[in-house]
Amino acid sequence: MRYDFTTGAVEPLARIPVDHPNVRLNDGKCDPWGNFLAGTMHIHRQPGEPLLGGLYRLRPDRTVERLADDIAFTNGPCFSPDGTTLYVADTVVRTIWAYDYAPQGPLRHRRAFALTEALGSGPDGATVDAEGCVWTGGLLVFSAISDGTQS
């Protein structure tokens, strides 16, 4: 959305191509190249219903592309300091996923970076500090260095 502080006008920049009443945008972040990544969450999912959450990239020209469709509840997309690794917290499955990332093209090499089941909570939001440690919240604050070692 674009908001005009002078007039109060709101203008949609783009629309996510999802037509389901229980799917909505949840969390987003800009990559180092000016693209905006935003994830969706599938609320009130019924047993046996397929996962409808995903991750999308909005380019400066307003085109939208779906990057991932295997995320239940997208939270805290964030990038390694060099921008080549994307981390995405998936609250429902209590996992932080890591992907190889480039500003053009698909995500590659999805892998479980951190599992938070033992913490009793799903990751909720995330960020990366200058040293490459991934920080997330839930029932407590959790950190993992770039190799997945937890502290």
Short mmCIF file of N, CA and C in Angstrom, two decimals:
data_model
loop_
_atom_site.label_atom_id
_atom_site.label_comp_id
_atom_site.label_asym_id
_atom_site.label_seq_id
_atom_site.Cartn_x
_atom_site.Cartn_y
_atom_site.Cartn_z
N MET A 1 0.84 -1.17 0.00
CA MET A 1 0.00 0.00 0.00
C MET A 1 0.89 1.24 0.00
N ARG A 2 0.44 2.23 -0.68
CA ARG A 2 1.08 3.54 -0.64
C ARG A 2 0.12 4.48 0.08
N TYR A 3 0.65 5.15 1.08
CA TYR A 3 -0.17 6.08 1.87
C TYR A 3 0.32 7.50 1.63
N ASP A 4 -0.59 8.39 1.28
CA ASP A 4 -0.27 9.80 1.08
C ASP A 4 -0.59 10.53 2.39
N PHE A 5 0.44 10.99 3.09
CA PHE A 5 0.25 11.64 4.38
C PHE A 5 -0.47 12.97 4.26
N THR A 6 -0.42 13.59 3.09
CA THR A 6 -1.09 14.87 2.89
C THR A 6 -2.60 14.70 2.73
N THR A 7 -2.99 13.74 1.89
CA THR A 7 -4.42 13.58 1.58
C THR A 7 -5.08 12.43 2.35
N GLY A 8 -4.27 11.52 2.88
CA GLY A 8 -4.83 10.34 3.54
C GLY A 8 -5.23 9.25 2.56
N ALA A 9 -4.93 9.45 1.28
CA ALA A 9 -5.29 8.45 0.27
C ALA A 9 -4.42 7.19 0.41
N VAL A 10 -5.04 6.05 0.19
CA VAL A 10 -4.35 4.77 0.22
C VAL A 10 -4.49 4.13 -1.15
N GLU A 11 -3.36 3.68 -1.69
CA GLU A 11 -3.35 3.06 -3.02
C GLU A 11 -2.64 1.71 -2.94
N PRO A 12 -3.30 0.63 -3.38
CA PRO A 12 -2.61 -0.66 -3.42
C PRO A 12 -1.50 -0.64 -4.47
N LEU A 13 -0.33 -1.15 -4.13
CA LEU A 13 0.78 -1.23 -5.08
C LEU A 13 0.69 -2.49 -5.93
N ALA A 14 0.21 -3.56 -5.34
CA ALA A 14 0.09 -4.83 -6.05
C ALA A 14 -0.84 -5.72 -5.24
N ARG A 15 -1.28 -6.80 -5.85
CA ARG A 15 -2.13 -7.76 -5.16
C ARG A 15 -1.47 -9.14 -5.20
N ILE A 16 -1.56 -9.81 -4.08
CA ILE A 16 -1.06 -11.18 -4.00
C ILE A 16 -2.10 -12.09 -4.65
N PRO A 17 -1.68 -12.97 -5.55
CA PRO A 17 -2.64 -13.80 -6.28
C PRO A 17 -3.16 -14.99 -5.47
N VAL A 18 -3.85 -14.70 -4.37
CA VAL A 18 -4.45 -15.74 -3.54
C VAL A 18 -5.91 -15.38 -3.33
N ASP A 19 -6.79 -16.30 -3.67
CA ASP A 19 -8.21 -16.06 -3.52
C ASP A 19 -8.77 -17.07 -2.52
N HIS A 20 -8.53 -16.82 -1.25
CA HIS A 20 -9.02 -17.70 -0.20
C HIS A 20 -9.30 -16.83 1.02
N PRO A 21 -10.47 -16.97 1.64
CA PRO A 21 -10.82 -16.08 2.75
C PRO A 21 -9.94 -16.24 3.99
N ASN A 22 -9.23 -17.35 4.12
CA ASN A 22 -8.42 -17.58 5.31
C ASN A 22 -6.92 -17.42 5.06
N VAL A 23 -6.55 -16.75 3.99
CA VAL A 23 -5.14 -16.47 3.72
C VAL A 23 -4.95 -14.97 3.69
N ARG A 24 -3.96 -14.50 4.45
CA ARG A 24 -3.69 -13.06 4.48
C ARG A 24 -2.18 -12.82 4.59
N LEU A 25 -1.77 -11.60 4.24
CA LEU A 25 -0.38 -11.22 4.42
C LEU A 25 -0.06 -11.15 5.90
N ASN A 26 1.19 -11.48 6.24
CA ASN A 26 1.58 -11.43 7.64
C ASN A 26 2.83 -10.61 7.88
N ASP A 27 3.94 -10.93 7.25
CA ASP A 27 5.21 -10.28 7.56
C ASP A 27 5.99 -10.03 6.29
N GLY A 28 6.80 -8.98 6.27
CA GLY A 28 7.58 -8.67 5.08
C GLY A 28 8.85 -7.91 5.40
N LYS A 29 9.73 -7.85 4.40
CA LYS A 29 11.00 -7.15 4.54
C LYS A 29 11.58 -6.90 3.16
N CYS A 30 12.31 -5.81 3.02
CA CYS A 30 13.01 -5.52 1.76
C CYS A 30 14.33 -6.27 1.72
N ASP A 31 14.69 -6.75 0.53
CA ASP A 31 16.01 -7.35 0.35
C ASP A 31 17.01 -6.23 0.08
N PRO A 32 18.30 -6.53 0.04
CA PRO A 32 19.31 -5.48 -0.18
C PRO A 32 19.22 -4.81 -1.56
N TRP A 33 18.42 -5.35 -2.48
CA TRP A 33 18.33 -4.82 -3.84
C TRP A 33 17.03 -4.06 -4.09
N GLY A 34 16.24 -3.84 -3.06
CA GLY A 34 15.03 -3.04 -3.19
C GLY A 34 13.76 -3.80 -3.51
N ASN A 35 13.82 -5.12 -3.55
CA ASN A 35 12.61 -5.92 -3.69
C ASN A 35 11.97 -6.07 -2.31
N PHE A 36 10.65 -6.18 -2.27
CA PHE A 36 9.94 -6.38 -1.01
C PHE A 36 9.44 -7.81 -0.98
N LEU A 37 9.82 -8.57 0.04
CA LEU A 37 9.34 -9.93 0.23
C LEU A 37 8.28 -9.92 1.31
N ALA A 38 7.17 -10.59 1.05
CA ALA A 38 6.09 -10.68 2.03
C ALA A 38 5.54 -12.09 2.03
N GLY A 39 5.20 -12.55 3.20
CA GLY A 39 4.66 -13.88 3.34
C GLY A 39 3.21 -13.86 3.76
N THR A 40 2.54 -14.96 3.46
CA THR A 40 1.14 -15.11 3.85
C THR A 40 1.02 -16.15 4.94
N MET A 41 -0.12 -16.13 5.59
CA MET A 41 -0.43 -17.13 6.60
C MET A 41 -1.82 -17.68 6.32
N HIS A 42 -1.96 -18.96 6.55
CA HIS A 42 -3.23 -19.66 6.33
C HIS A 42 -3.85 -19.87 7.70
N ILE A 43 -4.83 -19.02 8.04
CA ILE A 43 -5.47 -19.12 9.34
C ILE A 43 -6.70 -20.03 9.26
N HIS A 44 -7.08 -20.60 10.36
CA HIS A 44 -8.25 -21.48 10.45
C HIS A 44 -8.17 -22.63 9.44
N ARG A 45 -6.98 -23.16 9.24
CA ARG A 45 -6.79 -24.28 8.31
C ARG A 45 -7.47 -25.53 8.86
N GLN A 46 -8.19 -26.21 8.01
CA GLN A 46 -8.92 -27.42 8.39
C GLN A 46 -8.03 -28.65 8.19
N PRO A 47 -8.23 -29.70 9.00
CA PRO A 47 -7.46 -30.93 8.81
C PRO A 47 -7.59 -31.44 7.38
N GLY A 48 -6.47 -31.78 6.78
CA GLY A 48 -6.46 -32.28 5.42
C GLY A 48 -6.42 -31.20 4.35
N GLU A 49 -6.66 -29.96 4.73
CA GLU A 49 -6.63 -28.86 3.77
C GLU A 49 -5.17 -28.57 3.42
N PRO A 50 -4.85 -28.36 2.14
CA PRO A 50 -3.46 -28.09 1.76
C PRO A 50 -2.96 -26.76 2.34
N LEU A 51 -1.65 -26.68 2.52
CA LEU A 51 -1.04 -25.42 2.96
C LEU A 51 -1.21 -24.38 1.88
N LEU A 52 -1.71 -23.23 2.23
CA LEU A 52 -1.90 -22.16 1.26
C LEU A 52 -1.01 -20.96 1.54
N GLY A 53 -0.21 -21.03 2.61
CA GLY A 53 0.73 -19.95 2.90
C GLY A 53 1.85 -19.94 1.87
N GLY A 54 2.48 -18.80 1.70
CA GLY A 54 3.57 -18.71 0.74
C GLY A 54 4.41 -17.48 0.98
N LEU A 55 5.38 -17.30 0.10
CA LEU A 55 6.28 -16.16 0.15
C LEU A 55 6.32 -15.53 -1.24
N TYR A 56 6.20 -14.21 -1.28
CA TYR A 56 6.11 -13.47 -2.54
C TYR A 56 7.17 -12.38 -2.58
N ARG A 57 7.59 -12.05 -3.81
CA ARG A 57 8.53 -10.95 -4.02
C ARG A 57 7.86 -9.90 -4.89
N LEU A 58 7.80 -8.67 -4.38
CA LEU A 58 7.30 -7.52 -5.13
C LEU A 58 8.51 -6.74 -5.61
N ARG A 59 8.64 -6.63 -6.93
CA ARG A 59 9.76 -5.91 -7.53
C ARG A 59 9.44 -4.42 -7.61
N PRO A 60 10.46 -3.58 -7.77
CA PRO A 60 10.20 -2.14 -7.90
C PRO A 60 9.24 -1.78 -9.04
N ASP A 61 9.16 -2.62 -10.09
CA ASP A 61 8.23 -2.35 -11.19
C ASP A 61 6.81 -2.84 -10.88
N ARG A 62 6.58 -3.29 -9.65
CA ARG A 62 5.29 -3.76 -9.13
C ARG A 62 4.88 -5.15 -9.61
N THR A 63 5.75 -5.89 -10.23
CA THR A 63 5.42 -7.27 -10.57
C THR A 63 5.58 -8.12 -9.31
N VAL A 64 4.73 -9.13 -9.20
CA VAL A 64 4.74 -10.02 -8.04
C VAL A 64 5.06 -11.43 -8.51
N GLU A 65 5.94 -12.10 -7.79
CA GLU A 65 6.21 -13.50 -8.10
C GLU A 65 6.18 -14.32 -6.82
N ARG A 66 5.65 -15.52 -6.94
CA ARG A 66 5.59 -16.43 -5.80
C ARG A 66 6.93 -17.16 -5.71
N LEU A 67 7.58 -17.05 -4.56
CA LEU A 67 8.88 -17.69 -4.36
C LEU A 67 8.78 -19.04 -3.67
N ALA A 68 7.81 -19.19 -2.79
CA ALA A 68 7.66 -20.45 -2.04
C ALA A 68 6.19 -20.68 -1.74
N ASP A 69 5.79 -21.93 -1.81
CA ASP A 69 4.39 -22.26 -1.50
C ASP A 69 4.29 -23.37 -0.47
N ASP A 70 5.37 -23.59 0.24
CA ASP A 70 5.41 -24.68 1.21
C ASP A 70 5.62 -24.16 2.63
N ILE A 71 5.07 -22.99 2.91
CA ILE A 71 5.19 -22.38 4.23
C ILE A 71 3.78 -22.24 4.80
N ALA A 72 3.59 -22.68 6.02
CA ALA A 72 2.25 -22.62 6.62
C ALA A 72 1.93 -21.22 7.13
N PHE A 73 2.89 -20.60 7.82
CA PHE A 73 2.62 -19.35 8.54
C PHE A 73 3.90 -18.53 8.51
N THR A 74 4.06 -17.73 7.48
CA THR A 74 5.29 -16.97 7.27
C THR A 74 5.48 -15.90 8.33
N ASN A 75 6.66 -15.89 8.91
CA ASN A 75 7.04 -14.88 9.88
C ASN A 75 8.50 -14.49 9.67
N GLY A 76 8.80 -13.22 9.85
CA GLY A 76 10.17 -12.74 9.94
C GLY A 76 11.12 -13.05 8.82
N PRO A 77 10.76 -12.83 7.56
CA PRO A 77 11.79 -13.03 6.53
C PRO A 77 12.95 -12.07 6.80
N CYS A 78 14.18 -12.58 6.71
CA CYS A 78 15.36 -11.74 6.94
C CYS A 78 16.54 -12.33 6.18
N PHE A 79 17.58 -11.53 6.04
CA PHE A 79 18.71 -11.89 5.17
C PHE A 79 20.02 -11.92 5.92
N SER A 80 20.91 -12.81 5.47
CA SER A 80 22.28 -12.81 5.98
C SER A 80 22.92 -11.47 5.63
N PRO A 81 23.99 -11.09 6.33
CA PRO A 81 24.61 -9.79 6.05
C PRO A 81 24.99 -9.57 4.58
N ASP A 82 25.37 -10.63 3.86
CA ASP A 82 25.73 -10.45 2.45
C ASP A 82 24.53 -10.61 1.51
N GLY A 83 23.35 -10.88 2.05
CA GLY A 83 22.13 -10.98 1.25
C GLY A 83 21.95 -12.26 0.48
N THR A 84 22.83 -13.23 0.65
CA THR A 84 22.75 -14.45 -0.16
C THR A 84 21.97 -15.59 0.50
N THR A 85 21.61 -15.42 1.76
CA THR A 85 20.78 -16.41 2.45
C THR A 85 19.54 -15.71 2.98
N LEU A 86 18.39 -16.29 2.67
CA LEU A 86 17.11 -15.81 3.19
C LEU A 86 16.66 -16.77 4.28
N TYR A 87 16.29 -16.21 5.42
CA TYR A 87 15.73 -16.99 6.52
C TYR A 87 14.25 -16.66 6.63
N VAL A 88 13.42 -17.68 6.81
CA VAL A 88 11.98 -17.48 6.97
C VAL A 88 11.51 -18.34 8.13
N ALA A 89 10.91 -17.70 9.12
CA ALA A 89 10.34 -18.44 10.24
C ALA A 89 8.96 -18.95 9.85
N ASP A 90 8.72 -20.23 10.10
CA ASP A 90 7.41 -20.84 9.87
C ASP A 90 6.86 -21.24 11.23
N THR A 91 5.99 -20.41 11.76
CA THR A 91 5.53 -20.56 13.13
C THR A 91 4.83 -21.90 13.38
N VAL A 92 3.96 -22.32 12.46
CA VAL A 92 3.17 -23.53 12.67
C VAL A 92 4.04 -24.77 12.77
N VAL A 93 5.04 -24.90 11.91
CA VAL A 93 5.89 -26.09 11.93
C VAL A 93 7.12 -25.91 12.81
N ARG A 94 7.20 -24.75 13.51
CA ARG A 94 8.26 -24.48 14.48
C ARG A 94 9.65 -24.67 13.89
N THR A 95 9.83 -24.05 12.73
CA THR A 95 11.09 -24.18 11.99
C THR A 95 11.47 -22.84 11.39
N ILE A 96 12.76 -22.54 11.38
CA ILE A 96 13.28 -21.44 10.57
C ILE A 96 13.95 -22.08 9.37
N TRP A 97 13.45 -21.76 8.19
CA TRP A 97 13.99 -22.28 6.94
C TRP A 97 15.07 -21.33 6.44
N ALA A 98 16.06 -21.88 5.76
CA ALA A 98 17.08 -21.08 5.08
C ALA A 98 17.02 -21.45 3.60
N TYR A 99 17.20 -20.46 2.75
CA TYR A 99 17.22 -20.65 1.30
C TYR A 99 18.42 -19.90 0.74
N ASP A 100 19.00 -20.40 -0.33
CA ASP A 100 19.95 -19.60 -1.09
C ASP A 100 19.13 -18.56 -1.83
N TYR A 101 19.59 -17.29 -1.81
CA TYR A 101 18.79 -16.20 -2.34
C TYR A 101 19.60 -15.37 -3.33
N ALA A 102 18.93 -14.98 -4.41
CA ALA A 102 19.46 -14.00 -5.37
C ALA A 102 18.30 -13.07 -5.71
N PRO A 103 18.59 -11.80 -6.04
CA PRO A 103 17.51 -10.86 -6.30
C PRO A 103 16.70 -11.18 -7.55
N GLN A 104 17.24 -11.99 -8.42
CA GLN A 104 16.53 -12.48 -9.60
C GLN A 104 16.49 -14.00 -9.51
N GLY A 105 15.42 -14.59 -9.93
CA GLY A 105 15.35 -16.04 -9.98
C GLY A 105 14.75 -16.66 -8.73
N PRO A 106 14.64 -17.99 -8.75
CA PRO A 106 13.94 -18.70 -7.68
C PRO A 106 14.80 -18.87 -6.43
N LEU A 107 14.13 -19.23 -5.34
CA LEU A 107 14.85 -19.64 -4.14
C LEU A 107 15.45 -21.01 -4.40
N ARG A 108 16.58 -21.28 -3.79
CA ARG A 108 17.24 -22.57 -3.99
C ARG A 108 17.68 -23.16 -2.65
N HIS A 109 17.81 -24.47 -2.63
CA HIS A 109 18.39 -25.22 -1.53
C HIS A 109 17.71 -24.93 -0.19
N ARG A 110 16.41 -25.20 -0.13
CA ARG A 110 15.68 -25.05 1.14
C ARG A 110 16.22 -26.05 2.15
N ARG A 111 16.45 -25.57 3.37
CA ARG A 111 16.93 -26.44 4.43
C ARG A 111 16.42 -25.92 5.78
N ALA A 112 16.26 -26.83 6.71
CA ALA A 112 15.86 -26.44 8.07
C ALA A 112 17.09 -25.84 8.74
N PHE A 113 17.00 -24.56 9.09
CA PHE A 113 18.11 -23.87 9.74
C PHE A 113 18.04 -24.05 11.25
N ALA A 114 16.86 -23.91 11.82
CA ALA A 114 16.69 -24.07 13.27
C ALA A 114 15.31 -24.64 13.55
N LEU A 115 15.27 -25.61 14.45
CA LEU A 115 14.02 -26.22 14.89
C LEU A 115 13.73 -25.70 16.30
N THR A 116 12.52 -25.19 16.52
CA THR A 116 12.22 -24.59 17.82
C THR A 116 11.22 -25.40 18.64
N GLU A 117 10.90 -26.59 18.23
CA GLU A 117 9.96 -27.45 18.97
C GLU A 117 10.38 -27.61 20.43
N ALA A 118 11.66 -27.85 20.67
CA ALA A 118 12.15 -28.06 22.04
C ALA A 118 11.99 -26.83 22.92
N LEU A 119 11.83 -25.67 22.31
CA LEU A 119 11.64 -24.43 23.07
C LEU A 119 10.18 -24.26 23.49
N GLY A 120 9.30 -25.11 22.95
CA GLY A 120 7.89 -25.03 23.31
C GLY A 120 7.13 -23.94 22.59
N SER A 121 7.69 -23.45 21.49
CA SER A 121 7.06 -22.34 20.79
C SER A 121 7.52 -22.31 19.34
N GLY A 122 6.66 -21.76 18.49
CA GLY A 122 7.06 -21.51 17.12
C GLY A 122 7.76 -20.17 17.02
N PRO A 123 8.67 -20.01 16.08
CA PRO A 123 9.36 -18.73 15.91
C PRO A 123 8.38 -17.66 15.42
N ASP A 124 8.47 -16.48 15.99
CA ASP A 124 7.56 -15.40 15.64
C ASP A 124 8.38 -14.15 15.35
N GLY A 125 8.56 -13.87 14.08
CA GLY A 125 9.41 -12.75 13.68
C GLY A 125 10.86 -13.18 13.73
N ALA A 126 11.71 -12.46 13.01
CA ALA A 126 13.14 -12.77 13.02
C ALA A 126 13.91 -11.59 12.45
N THR A 127 15.18 -11.55 12.81
CA THR A 127 16.10 -10.58 12.23
C THR A 127 17.50 -11.17 12.29
N VAL A 128 18.41 -10.59 11.54
CA VAL A 128 19.81 -11.02 11.53
C VAL A 128 20.66 -9.84 11.96
N ASP A 129 21.60 -10.09 12.88
CA ASP A 129 22.48 -9.00 13.30
C ASP A 129 23.70 -8.92 12.38
N ALA A 130 24.56 -7.94 12.61
CA ALA A 130 25.72 -7.69 11.74
C ALA A 130 26.70 -8.85 11.73
N GLU A 131 26.68 -9.69 12.76
CA GLU A 131 27.58 -10.84 12.81
C GLU A 131 26.97 -12.09 12.18
N GLY A 132 25.75 -11.98 11.67
CA GLY A 132 25.11 -13.11 11.01
C GLY A 132 24.28 -14.00 11.93
N CYS A 133 24.11 -13.61 13.19
CA CYS A 133 23.26 -14.39 14.09
C CYS A 133 21.79 -14.09 13.79
N VAL A 134 21.00 -15.14 13.74
CA VAL A 134 19.56 -15.02 13.51
C VAL A 134 18.88 -14.97 14.87
N TRP A 135 18.03 -13.97 15.06
CA TRP A 135 17.30 -13.79 16.31
C TRP A 135 15.81 -13.93 16.03
N THR A 136 15.11 -14.65 16.91
CA THR A 136 13.66 -14.78 16.77
C THR A 136 13.03 -14.79 18.16
N GLY A 137 11.75 -14.49 18.20
CA GLY A 137 11.02 -14.52 19.46
C GLY A 137 9.96 -15.60 19.41
N GLY A 138 9.38 -15.85 20.52
CA GLY A 138 8.31 -16.83 20.71
C GLY A 138 7.99 -16.74 22.18
N LEU A 139 8.17 -17.83 22.89
CA LEU A 139 8.05 -17.78 24.34
C LEU A 139 9.30 -17.16 24.96
N LEU A 140 10.40 -17.15 24.21
CA LEU A 140 11.65 -16.55 24.66
C LEU A 140 12.41 -16.07 23.44
N VAL A 141 13.48 -15.33 23.66
CA VAL A 141 14.31 -14.88 22.55
C VAL A 141 15.33 -15.96 22.27
N PHE A 142 15.50 -16.27 21.00
CA PHE A 142 16.34 -17.38 20.56
C PHE A 142 17.31 -16.86 19.52
N SER A 143 18.54 -17.33 19.56
CA SER A 143 19.54 -16.92 18.58
C SER A 143 20.25 -18.14 18.05
N ALA A 144 20.59 -18.09 16.77
CA ALA A 144 21.39 -19.15 16.14
C ALA A 144 22.40 -18.48 15.23
N ILE A 145 23.66 -18.94 15.28
CA ILE A 145 24.65 -18.39 14.37
C ILE A 145 24.45 -19.00 13.00
N SER A 146 25.17 -18.50 12.02
CA SER A 146 24.90 -18.87 10.63
C SER A 146 25.00 -20.36 10.34
N ASP A 147 25.67 -21.13 11.19
CA ASP A 147 25.72 -22.58 10.96
C ASP A 147 24.59 -23.32 11.67
N GLY A 148 23.68 -22.58 12.31
CA GLY A 148 22.54 -23.19 12.97
C GLY A 148 22.77 -23.53 14.44
N THR A 149 23.99 -23.30 14.96
CA THR A 149 24.26 -23.54 16.37
C THR A 149 23.38 -22.62 17.21
N GLN A 150 22.70 -23.17 18.20
CA GLN A 150 21.74 -22.40 18.98
C GLN A 150 22.34 -21.88 20.28
N SER A 151 21.88 -20.69 20.67
CA SER A 151 22.29 -20.14 21.97
C SER A 151 21.09 -19.55 22.68
#
